[in-house]
């Protein structure tokens, strides 16, 4: 055969081998798709979250179906380490047991199950953002007794977990069923003698690059004299969104008195890409967005010169991680640099109203919506008394507001302002009010968790068409014709937003609102759908940039509300900003080029798709600012000082999970022993052959082979 | 190179040369010299240059061992103390480990 034929044969042979290997790999492992891994975050002093080893974590599957299964695992298990498979329903009860003995645990596969719904599920601490709270706060996670806001919190989000955790959403239940079949087949019978048997196992891989704390990981990301540095972590951060009722410019004095109305955009969870934040943040954000929409209709922007008051609506981002957004804004106000085009001074803010966490009680099937106003003053502050009175007089249909004069404020962005402007807030020069739906502990049992989704606020999308002018059907009409009921969250939010808008109208105009503009439950329905169910929704489509090319359809899932890393912008604040522009801005009859060429002080223009998808020029005062902690912008900031948020997120390369049946180990032991025996036999045989060469080979050379002249000649040529 | 084919004066020259090169902070060269000429210095029947070769082999071996000791001590200290040195430890590292202190 010609050499080329050999080559072809060799190639075919190698391809066959490769194909076989692939199939063998597939035969051994079954990939578990659609899981979200817990990852590592770091702050100035600690690392939190999870990481697997560099090759992943392997453990024998142990399904926790009842509490008793954990007790067996902790006391009687022999074949460890184990991969614990547990539902979200049982997780809060078993996690403390599991963390007591981490050595026998390889990892946790957490799954949301359809059958038993969880009563509570929150991985936040019992006092969220405890170390960034202001004077007057008494909540303490470590000390027993007293008020703890998030009573059901496990605190896992702020702990260093010594093993990986993966979360499988309800849509991936079939993966758990597959795993259960494997578990029942191999692991269940005779559990006391698991060791030495083939067992159903799982491997989780979520290796994190960063470690120790933010200082160490930032140092390792930036410095390396010899090699190109490997980035191991990034600061958390994104964008804040703000919008003023009237344009603010450096030289217009009449609208310098500001009422600051704020809410938060972001939520969080332990797992990558799963942070729905329905009750934690979306309800507050939607209330703010719709109230701003109504107020802009009640007071047209062209009447700006008539009024001496302005309203500044602001959405903070990154609040779940020691108030990143609000700390930055408070810091920038102190530095005199926020908002960039017409900086505020703290004295300009006559009242700060925060729409806090108000979604928790919406899951209760009840017409009423009892709200609380936290007022951190014992003295009577006129601005607050007036606001509360107006608010109460505007209240309608089942919503109640109970003031609570208490300096122990729940977690909210007010803490950032109280820390930065302690003199002003303490004296009442910067009066503050916080609206919540709880008094002592969160009514939301799923605070900052993967399960805080649309179900948690009982949201059902009604899918009512919107005409091509963007008109929404008034709430009362929808309730009257039976489309909505008073108990629906859309109706409640619309009514609350109306009250807020009318209260602010009275504050700006100095008289009670007499018109009939109100927030439509139809608009709230659409907006909740966009933030909780699908980005491919009418509102976001209309608020999208009108681009000339073919568009990519947005995914039919909600945008994650986790703040993410500052280097990569996330979509949630962009959506909120565009919605504000579309709903509150002034429509100008301009084409794209003229739209962007226009320059009016205090305004900016956006060319959006609009309701009939043809493109519309919107003039707005909406703007964005950085939500990156001052800790990362102040030169030589001491990251251990605890003054500002120092959260960073670790870099990782891949996250995956797979199941397989691990061998009993007998095969491996037999192979090792037989290998050793074969080597030994071969060595003995060789030795015997060498010593008795003369007997076997008739013309065997003499023993002194090495000293032979011919042989040393060969050695010489080899050596030199 | 096969030492057995070299004349004895060349052997001495070579051994001396290796020792000198080793003086330029190259302990590996000393190590090679000590092992390479060990047979010449101690096992071969005596010859004129052997005494000198023995001297250089011993000096090379002593130097290499001294270096080895220094390295061993430094590596032990570095591995045990790198984490507690913090920024200095990272600055002294050529490859910083991922995912741990």
mmCIF file with all atom_site columns, N, CA, C and O in Angstrom, chain B residues 2 8-9 41 74 83:
data_model
loop_
_atom_site.group_PDB
_atom_site.id
_atom_site.type_symbol
_atom_site.label_atom_id
_atom_site.label_alt_id
_atom_site.label_comp_id
_atom_site.label_asym_id
_atom_site.label_entity_id
_atom_site.label_seq_id
_atom_site.pdbx_PDB_ins_code
_atom_site.Cartn_x
_atom_site.Cartn_y
_atom_site.Cartn_z
_atom_site.occupancy
_atom_site.B_iso_or_equiv
_atom_site.pdbx_formal_charge
_atom_site.auth_seq_id
_atom_site.auth_comp_id
_atom_site.auth_asym_id
_atom_site.auth_atom_id
_atom_site.pdbx_PDB_model_num
ATOM 1  N N  . UNK B 1 2  ? 31.439 13.529 25.424 1.00 0.00 ? 2  UNK B N  1
ATOM 2  C CA . UNK B 1 2  ? 31.871 12.360 26.167 1.00 0.00 ? 2  UNK B CA 1
ATOM 3  C C  . UNK B 1 2  ? 33.200 12.641 26.867 1.00 0.00 ? 2  UNK B C  1
ATOM 4  O O  . UNK B 1 2  ? 34.223 12.872 26.220 1.00 0.00 ? 2  UNK B O  1
ATOM 5  N N  . UNK B 1 8  ? 42.986 14.709 29.872 1.00 0.00 ? 8  UNK B N  1
ATOM 6  C CA . UNK B 1 8  ? 42.767 15.163 31.244 1.00 0.00 ? 8  UNK B CA 1
ATOM 7  C C  . UNK B 1 8  ? 42.870 16.671 31.417 1.00 0.00 ? 8  UNK B C  1
ATOM 8  O O  . UNK B 1 8  ? 42.125 17.268 32.201 1.00 0.00 ? 8  UNK B O  1
ATOM 9  N N  . UNK B 1 9  ? 43.806 17.334 30.706 1.00 0.00 ? 9  UNK B N  1
ATOM 10 C CA . UNK B 1 9  ? 43.931 18.793 30.866 1.00 0.00 ? 9  UNK B CA 1
ATOM 11 C C  . UNK B 1 9  ? 42.687 19.507 30.367 1.00 0.00 ? 9  UNK B C  1
ATOM 12 O O  . UNK B 1 9  ? 42.247 20.506 30.925 1.00 0.00 ? 9  UNK B O  1
ATOM 13 N N  . UNK B 1 41 ? 36.157 12.988 39.430 1.00 0.00 ? 41 UNK B N  1
ATOM 14 C CA . UNK B 1 41 ? 36.832 13.489 40.616 1.00 0.00 ? 41 UNK B CA 1
ATOM 15 C C  . UNK B 1 41 ? 37.046 12.417 41.670 1.00 0.00 ? 41 UNK B C  1
ATOM 16 O O  . UNK B 1 41 ? 38.028 12.448 42.395 1.00 0.00 ? 41 UNK B O  1
ATOM 17 N N  . UNK B 1 74 ? 13.148 30.234 51.010 1.00 0.00 ? 74 UNK B N  1
ATOM 18 C CA . UNK B 1 74 ? 12.331 31.310 50.455 1.00 0.00 ? 74 UNK B CA 1
ATOM 19 C C  . UNK B 1 74 ? 10.970 30.787 49.975 1.00 0.00 ? 74 UNK B C  1
ATOM 20 O O  . UNK B 1 74 ? 9.932  31.380 50.276 1.00 0.00 ? 74 UNK B O  1
ATOM 21 N N  . UNK B 1 83 ? -0.335 35.021 51.552 1.00 0.00 ? 83 UNK B N  1
ATOM 22 C CA . UNK B 1 83 ? -1.667 35.555 51.802 1.00 0.00 ? 83 UNK B CA 1
ATOM 23 C C  . UNK B 1 83 ? -1.602 36.689 52.824 1.00 0.00 ? 83 UNK B C  1
ATOM 24 O O  . UNK B 1 83 ? -2.203 37.745 52.635 1.00 0.00 ? 83 UNK B O  1
#
